Coordinates of C-alpha atoms and ligand atoms in Angstrom, one line a residue:
X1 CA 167.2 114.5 175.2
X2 CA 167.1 111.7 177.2
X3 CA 165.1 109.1 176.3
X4 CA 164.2 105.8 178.6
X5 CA 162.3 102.9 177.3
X6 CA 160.7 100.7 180.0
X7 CA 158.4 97.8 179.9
X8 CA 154.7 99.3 181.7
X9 CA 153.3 101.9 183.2
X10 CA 154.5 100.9 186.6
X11 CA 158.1 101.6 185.4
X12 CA 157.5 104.2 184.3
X13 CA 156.2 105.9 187.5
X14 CA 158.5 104.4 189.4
X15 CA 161.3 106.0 186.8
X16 CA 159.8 108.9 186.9
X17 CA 159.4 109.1 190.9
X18 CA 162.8 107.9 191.2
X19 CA 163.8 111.3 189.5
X20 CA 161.8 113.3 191.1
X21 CA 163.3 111.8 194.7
X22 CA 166.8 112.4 193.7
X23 CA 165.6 116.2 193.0
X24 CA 164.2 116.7 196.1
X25 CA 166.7 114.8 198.0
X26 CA 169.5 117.2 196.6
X27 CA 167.5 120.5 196.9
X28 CA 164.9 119.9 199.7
X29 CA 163.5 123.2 198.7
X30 CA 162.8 122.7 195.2
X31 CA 160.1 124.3 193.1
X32 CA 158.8 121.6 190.6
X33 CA 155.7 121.8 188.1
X34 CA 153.4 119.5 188.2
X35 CA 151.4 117.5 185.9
X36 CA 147.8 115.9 186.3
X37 CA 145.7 113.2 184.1
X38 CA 146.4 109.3 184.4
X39 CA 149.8 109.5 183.5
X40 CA 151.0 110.4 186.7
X41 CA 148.8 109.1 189.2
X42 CA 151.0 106.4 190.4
X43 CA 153.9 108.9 190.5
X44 CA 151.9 110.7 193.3
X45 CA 151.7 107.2 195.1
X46 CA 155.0 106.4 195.1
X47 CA 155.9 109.9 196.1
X48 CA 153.7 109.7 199.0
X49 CA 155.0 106.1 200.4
X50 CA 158.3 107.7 200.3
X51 CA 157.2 110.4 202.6
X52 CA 155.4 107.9 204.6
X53 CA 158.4 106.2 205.1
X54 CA 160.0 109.9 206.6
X55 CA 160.8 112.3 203.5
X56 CA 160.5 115.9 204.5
X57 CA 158.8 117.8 201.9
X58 CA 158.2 120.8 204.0
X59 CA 160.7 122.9 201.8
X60 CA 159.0 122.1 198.1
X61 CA 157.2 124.5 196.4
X62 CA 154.8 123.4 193.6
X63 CA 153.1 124.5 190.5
X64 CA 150.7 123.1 188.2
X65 CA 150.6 123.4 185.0
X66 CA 147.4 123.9 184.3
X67 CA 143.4 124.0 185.4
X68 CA 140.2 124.2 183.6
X69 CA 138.4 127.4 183.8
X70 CA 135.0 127.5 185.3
X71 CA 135.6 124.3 187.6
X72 CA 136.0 125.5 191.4
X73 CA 138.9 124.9 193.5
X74 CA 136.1 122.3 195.2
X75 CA 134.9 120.9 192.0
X76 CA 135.2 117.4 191.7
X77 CA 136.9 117.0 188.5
X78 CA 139.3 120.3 189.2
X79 CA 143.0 120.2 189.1
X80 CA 143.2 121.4 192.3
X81 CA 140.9 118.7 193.9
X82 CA 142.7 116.3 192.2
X83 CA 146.1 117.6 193.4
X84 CA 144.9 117.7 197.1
X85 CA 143.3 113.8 196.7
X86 CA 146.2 112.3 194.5
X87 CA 149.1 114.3 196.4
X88 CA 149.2 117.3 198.6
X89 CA 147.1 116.4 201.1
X90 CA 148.9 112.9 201.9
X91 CA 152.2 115.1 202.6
X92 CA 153.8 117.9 204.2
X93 CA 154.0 120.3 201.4
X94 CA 152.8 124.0 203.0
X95 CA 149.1 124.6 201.4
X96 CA 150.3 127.9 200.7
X97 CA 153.0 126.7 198.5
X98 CA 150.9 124.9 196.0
X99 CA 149.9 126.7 193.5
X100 CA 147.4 125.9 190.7
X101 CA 145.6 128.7 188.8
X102 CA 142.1 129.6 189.5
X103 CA 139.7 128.6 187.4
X104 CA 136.9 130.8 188.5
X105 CA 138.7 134.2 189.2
X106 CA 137.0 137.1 187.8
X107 CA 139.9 138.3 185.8
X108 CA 141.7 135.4 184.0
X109 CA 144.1 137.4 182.1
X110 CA 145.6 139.0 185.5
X111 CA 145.3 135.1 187.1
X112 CA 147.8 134.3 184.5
X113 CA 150.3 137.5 185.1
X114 CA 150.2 136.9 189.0
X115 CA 150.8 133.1 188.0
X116 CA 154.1 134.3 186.2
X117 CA 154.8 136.5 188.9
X118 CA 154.7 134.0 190.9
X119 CA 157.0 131.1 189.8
X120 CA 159.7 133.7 189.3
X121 CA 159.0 135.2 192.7
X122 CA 160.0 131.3 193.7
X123 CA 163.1 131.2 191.8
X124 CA 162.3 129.5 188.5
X125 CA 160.8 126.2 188.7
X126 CA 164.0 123.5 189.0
X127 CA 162.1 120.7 187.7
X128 CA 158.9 120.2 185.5
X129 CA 156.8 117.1 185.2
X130 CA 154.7 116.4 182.2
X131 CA 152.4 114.2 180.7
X132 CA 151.3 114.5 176.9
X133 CA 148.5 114.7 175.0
X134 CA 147.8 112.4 171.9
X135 CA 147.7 115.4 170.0
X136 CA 151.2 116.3 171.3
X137 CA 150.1 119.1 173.6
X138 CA 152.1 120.1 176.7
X139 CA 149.8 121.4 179.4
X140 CA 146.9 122.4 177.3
X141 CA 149.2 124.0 174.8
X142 CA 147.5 122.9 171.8
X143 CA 148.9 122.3 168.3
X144 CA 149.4 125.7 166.8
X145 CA 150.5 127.1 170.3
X146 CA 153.2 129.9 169.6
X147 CA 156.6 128.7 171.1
X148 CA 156.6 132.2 172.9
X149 CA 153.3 131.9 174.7
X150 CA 153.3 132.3 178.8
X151 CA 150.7 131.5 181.0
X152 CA 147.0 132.5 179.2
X153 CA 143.8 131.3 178.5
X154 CA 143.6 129.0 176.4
X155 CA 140.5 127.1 174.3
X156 CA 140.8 122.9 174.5
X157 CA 140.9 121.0 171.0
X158 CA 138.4 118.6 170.2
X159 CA 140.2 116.1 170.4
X160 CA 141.7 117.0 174.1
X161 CA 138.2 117.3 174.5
X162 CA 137.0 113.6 173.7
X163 CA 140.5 112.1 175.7
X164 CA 138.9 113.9 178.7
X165 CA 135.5 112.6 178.5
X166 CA 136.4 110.1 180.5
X167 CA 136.4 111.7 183.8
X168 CA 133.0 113.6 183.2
X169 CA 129.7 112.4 182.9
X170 CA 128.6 113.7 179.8
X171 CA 130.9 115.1 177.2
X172 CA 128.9 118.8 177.5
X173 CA 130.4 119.2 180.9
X174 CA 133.9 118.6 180.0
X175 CA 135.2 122.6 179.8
X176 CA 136.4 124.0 176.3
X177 CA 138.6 126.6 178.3
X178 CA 141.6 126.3 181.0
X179 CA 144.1 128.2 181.9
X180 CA 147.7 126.6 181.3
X181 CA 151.4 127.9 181.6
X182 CA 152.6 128.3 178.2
X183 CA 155.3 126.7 176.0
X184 CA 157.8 129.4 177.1
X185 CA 157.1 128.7 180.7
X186 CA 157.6 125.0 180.6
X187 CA 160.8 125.6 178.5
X188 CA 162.2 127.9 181.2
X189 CA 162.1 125.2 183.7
X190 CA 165.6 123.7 184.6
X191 CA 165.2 120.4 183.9
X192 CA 162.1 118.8 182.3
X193 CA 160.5 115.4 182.5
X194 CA 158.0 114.0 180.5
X195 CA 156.2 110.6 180.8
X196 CA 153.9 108.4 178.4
X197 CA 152.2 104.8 177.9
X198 CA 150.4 103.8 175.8
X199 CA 149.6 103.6 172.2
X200 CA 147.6 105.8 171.6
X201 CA 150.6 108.4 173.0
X202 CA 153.2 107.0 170.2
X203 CA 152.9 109.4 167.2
X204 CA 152.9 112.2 169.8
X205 CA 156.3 110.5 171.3
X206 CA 157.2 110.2 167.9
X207 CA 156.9 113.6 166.9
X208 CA 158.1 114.9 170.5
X209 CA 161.7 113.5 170.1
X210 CA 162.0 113.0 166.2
X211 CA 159.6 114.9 164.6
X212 CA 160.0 118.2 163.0
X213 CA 160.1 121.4 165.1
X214 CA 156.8 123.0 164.5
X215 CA 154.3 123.9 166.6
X216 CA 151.5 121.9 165.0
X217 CA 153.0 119.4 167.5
X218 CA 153.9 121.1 170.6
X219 CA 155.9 118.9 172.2
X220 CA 158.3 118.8 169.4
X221 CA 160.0 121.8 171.2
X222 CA 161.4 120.2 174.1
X223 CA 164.2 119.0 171.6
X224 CA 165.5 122.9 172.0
X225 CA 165.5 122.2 176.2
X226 CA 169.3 121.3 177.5
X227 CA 167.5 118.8 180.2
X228 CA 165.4 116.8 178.9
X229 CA 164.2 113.4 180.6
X230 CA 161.0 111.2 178.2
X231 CA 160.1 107.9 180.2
X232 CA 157.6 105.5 178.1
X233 CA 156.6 102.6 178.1
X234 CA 157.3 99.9 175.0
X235 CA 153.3 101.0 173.5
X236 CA 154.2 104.4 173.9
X237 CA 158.1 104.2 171.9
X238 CA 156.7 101.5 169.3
X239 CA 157.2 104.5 166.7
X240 CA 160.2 105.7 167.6
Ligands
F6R301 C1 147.7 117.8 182.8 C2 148.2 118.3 181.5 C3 148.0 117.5 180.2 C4 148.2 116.0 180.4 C5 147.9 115.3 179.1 C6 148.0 113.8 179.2 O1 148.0 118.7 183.8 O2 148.7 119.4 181.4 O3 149.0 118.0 179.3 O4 149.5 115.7 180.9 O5 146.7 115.6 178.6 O6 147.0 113.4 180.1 P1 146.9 111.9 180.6 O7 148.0 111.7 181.5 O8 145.5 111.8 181.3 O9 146.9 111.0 179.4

């Protein structure tokens, strides 16, 4: 595990971008996972005024990690909306090779197997991005999440809950369900990068590269991945 202590949260994007350019610059036609929340919001900008400035990125393919269930493809607060606003629709990534699970299919259960299907159909994803939550989770893997889980439906903690509050007007309409690639699908990804800032994100960075191996704290497991990249910021390593 690679771990790379920067001074802010602009760093760390551009750290993290940085990364993510050398991928695609060696394997135009990379499949990478892809994260949403704050953390990487100025990854996304960075990522576009490098295609602005004449990156093809015809060739990627992308997946999500994850995407509330009973939010619309068109609903404000949606993965997917946020992925078209933040990223995808700034670029020249083919529409049809973004993929983020539906949140309002009819059958979840077979969302998540075509999901599957689907990322090995592409190869295997090369590289995945990832944020983490203060309780530790990877995608909405909560704590407790079997290390041998694939993409499912999964129910949001409380506390994941609260932290996403803040992009909904009221608490009630925050969803208690999403569906998220599990722990076994992150871990088959090639290469893995994580990124944090913030205090409130240091006993989960704690517990992610020095903690016990449990899943009470999800991220703990990415200490069993061969390629693992964590870029923080100084709030975010003050435990470690
Ligand atoms: C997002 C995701 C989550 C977030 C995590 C941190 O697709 O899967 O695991 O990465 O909740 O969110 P932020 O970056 O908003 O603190």
């Amino acid at each position: 595990m690679n771990v790379v202590v920067v001074n802010n949260f602009d760093r760390m994007s551009e750290e993290v971008a940085k990364i993510m350019i050398k991928q695609i610059t060696q394997k135009p036609k990379s499949v990478l996972g892809l994260a949403t929340g704050s953390s990487p919001l100025r990854v996304y900008k960075l990522l576009v005024e490098y295609h602005n400035r004449g990156a093809d990125f015809s060739g990627l393919t992308t997946f999500n990690l994850d995407e509330y269930v009973g939010l619309s493809k068109e609903h404000p607060q949606s993965y997917r909306q946020y992925m078209n606003e933040n990223f995808f629709s700034h670029v020249n990534i083919k529409p049809e090779n973004t993929f983020v699970p539906s949140g309002v299919t009819e059958d979840p259960e077979e969302e998540c197997r075509l999901y599957e299907q689907s990322i090995k159909q592409a190869g295997g994803i090369d590289m995945q991005i990832l944020g983490i939550g203060s309780n530790a989770h990877i995608g909405f893997n909560e704590p407790g999440t079997p290390f041998d889980s694939i993409t499912q439906v999964v129910d949001l903690s409380e506390s994941t809950i609260k932290d996403n509050a803040r992009f909904f007007d009221t608490i009630e309409e925050v969803p208690t369900k999403a569906i998220s690639m599990g722990i076994k699908t992150i871990m088959q990804a090639k290469e893995i990068v994580l990124m944090a800032n913030g205090g409130s994100k240091a006993k989960a960075i704690y517990g992610a590269v020095m903690g016990r191996i449990t899943p009470e704290v999800p991220a703990s497991v990415l200490q069993l991945h061969p390629s693992v990249t964590i870029v923080v910021d100084q709030a975010a390593a003050s435990k470690l």
